[in-house]
PDB file of C-alpha atoms in Angstrom:
ATOM      1  CA  MET A   1    -216.748 -45.808 -17.175  1.00 43.00           C
ATOM      2  CA  ASN A   2    -215.940 -46.285 -13.202  1.00 53.00           C
ATOM      3  CA  ASN A   3    -218.588 -45.877 -10.453  1.00 56.00           C
ATOM      4  CA  ILE A   4    -216.835 -42.535  -9.439  1.00 57.00           C
ATOM      5  CA  ALA A   5    -217.347 -40.623 -12.091  1.00 59.00           C
ATOM      6  CA  ASN A   6    -219.282 -37.685 -12.172  1.00 77.00           C
ATOM      7  CA  ASN A   7    -219.646 -36.972  -8.867  1.00 87.00           C
ATOM      8  CA  PRO A   8    -219.205 -33.400  -8.152  1.00 87.00           C
ATOM      9  CA  ILE A   9    -217.080 -34.329  -5.043  1.00 88.00           C
ATOM     10  CA  VAL A  10    -214.789 -37.128  -6.918  1.00 91.00           C
ATOM     11  CA  ASP A  11    -214.844 -33.828  -9.210  1.00 90.00           C
ATOM     12  CA  LEU A  12    -213.213 -31.567  -6.663  1.00 90.00           C
ATOM     13  CA  VAL A  13    -211.131 -33.624  -5.181  1.00 93.00           C
ATOM     14  CA  GLY A  14    -209.902 -35.321  -8.338  1.00 91.00           C
ATOM     15  CA  GLU A  15    -210.408 -39.007  -9.512  1.00 93.00           C
ATOM     16  CA  GLU A  16    -206.925 -39.861  -8.388  1.00 95.00           C
ATOM     17  CA  PHE A  17    -206.780 -38.262  -4.990  1.00 96.00           C
ATOM     18  CA  PHE A  18    -210.508 -39.659  -4.343  1.00 95.00           C
ATOM     19  CA  SER A  19    -209.419 -43.104  -5.750  1.00 95.00           C
ATOM     20  CA  TRP A  20    -206.415 -43.261  -3.608  1.00 97.00           C
ATOM     21  CA  LEU A  21    -208.831 -41.732  -0.135  1.00 96.00           C
ATOM     22  CA  SER A  22    -211.301 -44.689  -0.746  1.00 94.00           C
ATOM     23  CA  ARG A  23    -209.217 -47.740  -1.397  1.00 95.00           C
ATOM     24  CA  THR A  24    -205.657 -47.107  -0.429  1.00 96.00           C
ATOM     25  CA  PHE A  25    -206.485 -44.897   2.766  1.00 97.00           C
ATOM     26  CA  SER A  26    -206.477 -47.317   5.921  1.00 96.00           C
ATOM     27  CA  ARG A  27    -206.112 -48.040   9.716  1.00 96.00           C
ATOM     28  CA  GLU A  28    -202.538 -48.489   9.285  1.00 96.00           C
ATOM     29  CA  THR A  29    -202.254 -45.526   6.872  1.00 97.00           C
ATOM     30  CA  THR A  30    -199.593 -42.565   8.869  1.00 95.00           C
ATOM     31  CA  LEU A  31    -198.855 -39.227   7.263  1.00 93.00           C
ATOM     32  CA  MET A  32    -195.861 -40.578   5.464  1.00 92.00           C
ATOM     33  CA  ASP A  33    -198.090 -42.570   3.675  1.00 96.00           C
ATOM     34  CA  VAL A  34    -200.185 -39.800   2.187  1.00 97.00           C
ATOM     35  CA  PRO A  35    -199.415 -38.793  -1.224  1.00 97.00           C
ATOM     36  CA  ALA A  36    -197.956 -35.330  -1.755  1.00 97.00           C
ATOM     37  CA  GLY A  37    -200.395 -34.084  -4.123  1.00 97.00           C
ATOM     38  CA  ILE A  38    -203.096 -34.574  -1.144  1.00 97.00           C
ATOM     39  CA  LEU A  39    -200.950 -33.592   1.373  1.00 97.00           C
ATOM     40  CA  GLU A  40    -199.968 -29.763  -0.653  1.00 98.00           C
ATOM     41  CA  ARG A  41    -203.681 -29.356  -1.179  1.00 97.00           C
ATOM     42  CA  ILE A  42    -204.888 -29.814   2.331  1.00 97.00           C
ATOM     43  CA  SER A  43    -201.841 -27.407   3.069  1.00 97.00           C
ATOM     44  CA  ARG A  44    -203.472 -24.849   1.482  1.00 96.00           C
ATOM     45  CA  VAL A  45    -206.910 -25.156   3.193  1.00 95.00           C
ATOM     46  CA  ASP A  46    -208.474 -21.360   4.278  1.00 90.00           C
ATOM     47  CA  VAL A  47    -210.058 -22.538   7.482  1.00 85.00           C
ATOM     48  CA  THR A  48    -211.245 -18.996   7.859  1.00 82.00           C
ATOM     49  CA  ARG A  49    -213.497 -19.453   4.891  1.00 79.00           C
ATOM     50  CA  ARG A  50    -217.064 -20.643   5.710  1.00 76.00           C
ATOM     51  CA  ASP A  51    -218.200 -21.434   2.111  1.00 80.00           C
ATOM     52  CA  TYR A  52    -216.031 -24.955   1.485  1.00 84.00           C
ATOM     53  CA  ALA A  53    -218.303 -26.604  -1.213  1.00 84.00           C
ATOM     54  CA  SER A  54    -216.242 -24.639  -4.301  1.00 84.00           C
ATOM     55  CA  ASP A  55    -212.658 -25.161  -2.596  1.00 91.00           C
ATOM     56  CA  PRO A  56    -211.158 -28.582  -4.405  1.00 93.00           C
ATOM     57  CA  ASN A  57    -208.411 -28.168  -0.943  1.00 95.00           C
ATOM     58  CA  ALA A  58    -210.819 -27.755   1.515  1.00 94.00           C
ATOM     59  CA  VAL A  59    -213.606 -30.674   0.095  1.00 95.00           C
ATOM     60  CA  THR A  60    -210.387 -33.061  -0.134  1.00 96.00           C
ATOM     61  CA  ALA A  61    -209.332 -32.043   3.664  1.00 96.00           C
ATOM     62  CA  ILE A  62    -212.996 -32.971   4.342  1.00 95.00           C
ATOM     63  CA  ALA A  63    -212.913 -36.002   2.388  1.00 96.00           C
ATOM     64  CA  LEU A  64    -209.749 -37.508   4.689  1.00 97.00           C
ATOM     65  CA  LEU A  65    -211.740 -36.301   7.919  1.00 96.00           C
ATOM     66  CA  THR A  66    -214.487 -38.155   6.556  1.00 95.00           C
ATOM     67  CA  PHE A  67    -212.962 -41.425   5.875  1.00 96.00           C
ATOM     68  CA  ALA A  68    -211.114 -41.041   9.007  1.00 97.00           C
ATOM     69  CA  TYR A  69    -213.965 -40.673  11.158  1.00 96.00           C
ATOM     70  CA  GLY A  70    -215.111 -43.687   9.574  1.00 95.00           C
ATOM     71  CA  MET A  71    -212.706 -45.816  10.065  1.00 95.00           C
ATOM     72  CA  ALA A  72    -212.796 -44.510  13.489  1.00 95.00           C
ATOM     73  CA  GLY A  73    -216.304 -45.777  13.786  1.00 95.00           C
ATOM     74  CA  LYS A  74    -217.209 -42.074  14.986  1.00 94.00           C
ATOM     75  CA  ARG A  75    -219.599 -39.162  13.781  1.00 92.00           C
ATOM     76  CA  GLN A  76    -218.130 -35.727  12.568  1.00 91.00           C
ATOM     77  CA  GLU A  77    -219.639 -32.690  14.147  1.00 89.00           C
ATOM     78  CA  ALA A  78    -220.079 -29.530  11.949  1.00 86.00           C
ATOM     79  CA  ARG A  79    -219.344 -27.714  15.086  1.00 85.00           C
ATOM     80  CA  HIS A  80    -215.590 -29.074  15.030  1.00 88.00           C
ATOM     81  CA  GLY A  81    -215.296 -28.690  11.311  1.00 87.00           C
ATOM     82  CA  PRO A  82    -212.855 -25.462  11.691  1.00 88.00           C
ATOM     83  CA  ASN A  83    -210.957 -27.328  14.179  1.00 90.00           C
ATOM     84  CA  ASP A  84    -210.460 -30.553  12.399  1.00 93.00           C
ATOM     85  CA  LEU A  85    -209.640 -28.805   8.893  1.00 93.00           C
ATOM     86  CA  MET A  86    -206.374 -26.525  11.343  1.00 91.00           C
ATOM     87  CA  LEU A  87    -205.530 -29.811  12.502  1.00 93.00           C
ATOM     88  CA  VAL A  88    -205.415 -31.718   9.289  1.00 96.00           C
ATOM     89  CA  LYS A  89    -203.586 -28.363   7.735  1.00 95.00           C
ATOM     90  CA  ALA A  90    -200.867 -28.590  10.406  1.00 92.00           C
ATOM     91  CA  LEU A  91    -200.334 -31.973   9.797  1.00 93.00           C
ATOM     92  CA  SER A  92    -200.010 -31.723   6.235  1.00 95.00           C
ATOM     93  CA  ARG A  93    -197.395 -28.861   6.877  1.00 94.00           C
ATOM     94  CA  GLY A  94    -195.552 -30.646   8.928  1.00 91.00           C
ATOM     95  CA  GLU A  95    -195.241 -33.807   6.741  1.00 93.00           C
ATOM     96  CA  LEU A  96    -194.571 -31.596   3.563  1.00 94.00           C
ATOM     97  CA  ALA A  97    -191.900 -29.828   5.772  1.00 92.00           C
ATOM     98  CA  ARG A  98    -190.404 -33.422   6.777  1.00 89.00           C
ATOM     99  CA  ARG A  99    -190.324 -34.146   3.272  1.00 91.00           C
ATOM    100  CA  SER A 100    -188.463 -31.521   2.365  1.00 93.00           C
ATOM    101  CA  GLY A 101    -185.773 -32.194   4.714  1.00 91.00           C
ATOM    102  CA  GLU A 102    -186.382 -29.435   7.794  1.00 88.00           C
ATOM    103  CA  LYS A 103    -185.973 -30.888  11.213  1.00 79.00           C
ATOM    104  CA  THR A 104    -189.355 -31.643  12.456  1.00 73.00           C
ATOM    105  CA  SER A 105    -190.546 -32.991  15.991  1.00 70.00           C
ATOM    106  CA  GLY A 106    -189.563 -35.907  17.028  1.00 74.00           C
ATOM    107  CA  ASN A 107    -192.676 -36.786  18.843  1.00 74.00           C
ATOM    108  CA  PRO A 108    -193.661 -40.488  18.378  1.00 76.00           C
ATOM    109  CA  LEU A 109    -197.086 -39.640  17.587  1.00 75.00           C
ATOM    110  CA  TRP A 110    -195.857 -38.528  14.467  1.00 78.00           C
ATOM    111  CA  LYS A 111    -195.896 -42.287  13.397  1.00 86.00           C
ATOM    112  CA  THR A 112    -199.655 -42.934  14.947  1.00 92.00           C
ATOM    113  CA  PRO A 113    -201.907 -44.239  12.214  1.00 96.00           C
ATOM    114  CA  LEU A 114    -203.595 -41.006  10.688  1.00 95.00           C
ATOM    115  CA  HIS A 115    -207.060 -41.668  11.728  1.00 96.00           C
ATOM    116  CA  GLU A 116    -206.697 -42.190  15.011  1.00 95.00           C
ATOM    117  CA  LEU A 117    -204.413 -38.785  15.176  1.00 93.00           C
ATOM    118  CA  ILE A 118    -207.658 -37.234  14.155  1.00 95.00           C
ATOM    119  CA  THR A 119    -210.059 -39.162  16.140  1.00 95.00           C
ATOM    120  CA  GLY A 120    -208.238 -39.724  19.282  1.00 92.00           C
ATOM    121  CA  ASN A 121    -206.835 -37.902  22.060  1.00 89.00           C
ATOM    122  CA  VAL A 122    -204.582 -35.278  19.535  1.00 88.00           C
ATOM    123  CA  GLY A 123    -207.930 -34.461  17.396  1.00 88.00           C
ATOM    124  CA  GLU A 124    -209.884 -34.450  20.813  1.00 89.00           C
ATOM    125  CA  ARG A 125    -207.467 -31.888  22.484  1.00 88.00           C
ATOM    126  CA  ILE A 126    -207.714 -29.534  19.173  1.00 85.00           C
ATOM    127  CA  ARG A 127    -211.406 -29.853  18.701  1.00 84.00           C
ATOM    128  CA  ALA A 128    -211.597 -28.616  22.302  1.00 83.00           C
ATOM    129  CA  ALA A 129    -209.411 -25.851  21.625  1.00 79.00           C
ATOM    130  CA  ARG A 130    -210.744 -22.397  21.152  1.00 72.00           C
ATOM    131  CA  PHE A 131    -209.610 -20.498  18.053  1.00 66.00           C
ATOM    132  CA  ILE A 132    -210.689 -17.526  16.186  1.00 58.00           C
ATOM    133  CA  THR A 133    -212.560 -20.096  14.104  1.00 58.00           C
ATOM    134  CA  ASN A 134    -214.405 -21.295  16.603  1.00 57.00           C
ATOM    135  CA  PRO A 135    -214.889 -18.461  19.747  1.00 53.00           C
ATOM    136  CA  VAL A 136    -216.101 -19.341  23.042  1.00 49.00           C
ATOM    137  CA  GLU A 137    -220.145 -19.302  22.280  1.00 53.00           C
ATOM    138  CA  PRO A 138    -222.154 -16.689  24.536  1.00 45.00           C
ATOM    139  CA  GLY A 139    -222.947 -18.074  27.994  1.00 46.00           C
ATOM    140  CA  GLU A 140    -220.363 -20.453  28.077  1.00 47.00           C
TER     141      GLU A 140
END
């Protein structure tokens, strides 16, 4: 029996996907390296939902975000959660479209390591944006 069995997060994410996230996902991993099953799950996240705990798609996305933040040595902030989820959802959809042969952006950032996209300048811009999932706070 391995050490990740009987963990509720592993149960929701799936042992195979969690194993990939914890053992293969690295500082060099790009979107092109992420398994299709993980991308498909993340692409289906409902970012308007507030209770992610029982949603395997959201928990998979949160696990990917958690590993990315850890690689960057940065701290996740709950208030940015919906924007982080929107970012990885959009990235996943774009990569799935690329894999299915659709024309995609020629932006050179597409080949940037995934943890840098999430925690670097791209992620910072998304976290600073106001969406329906995180409207302007009263008094701002």
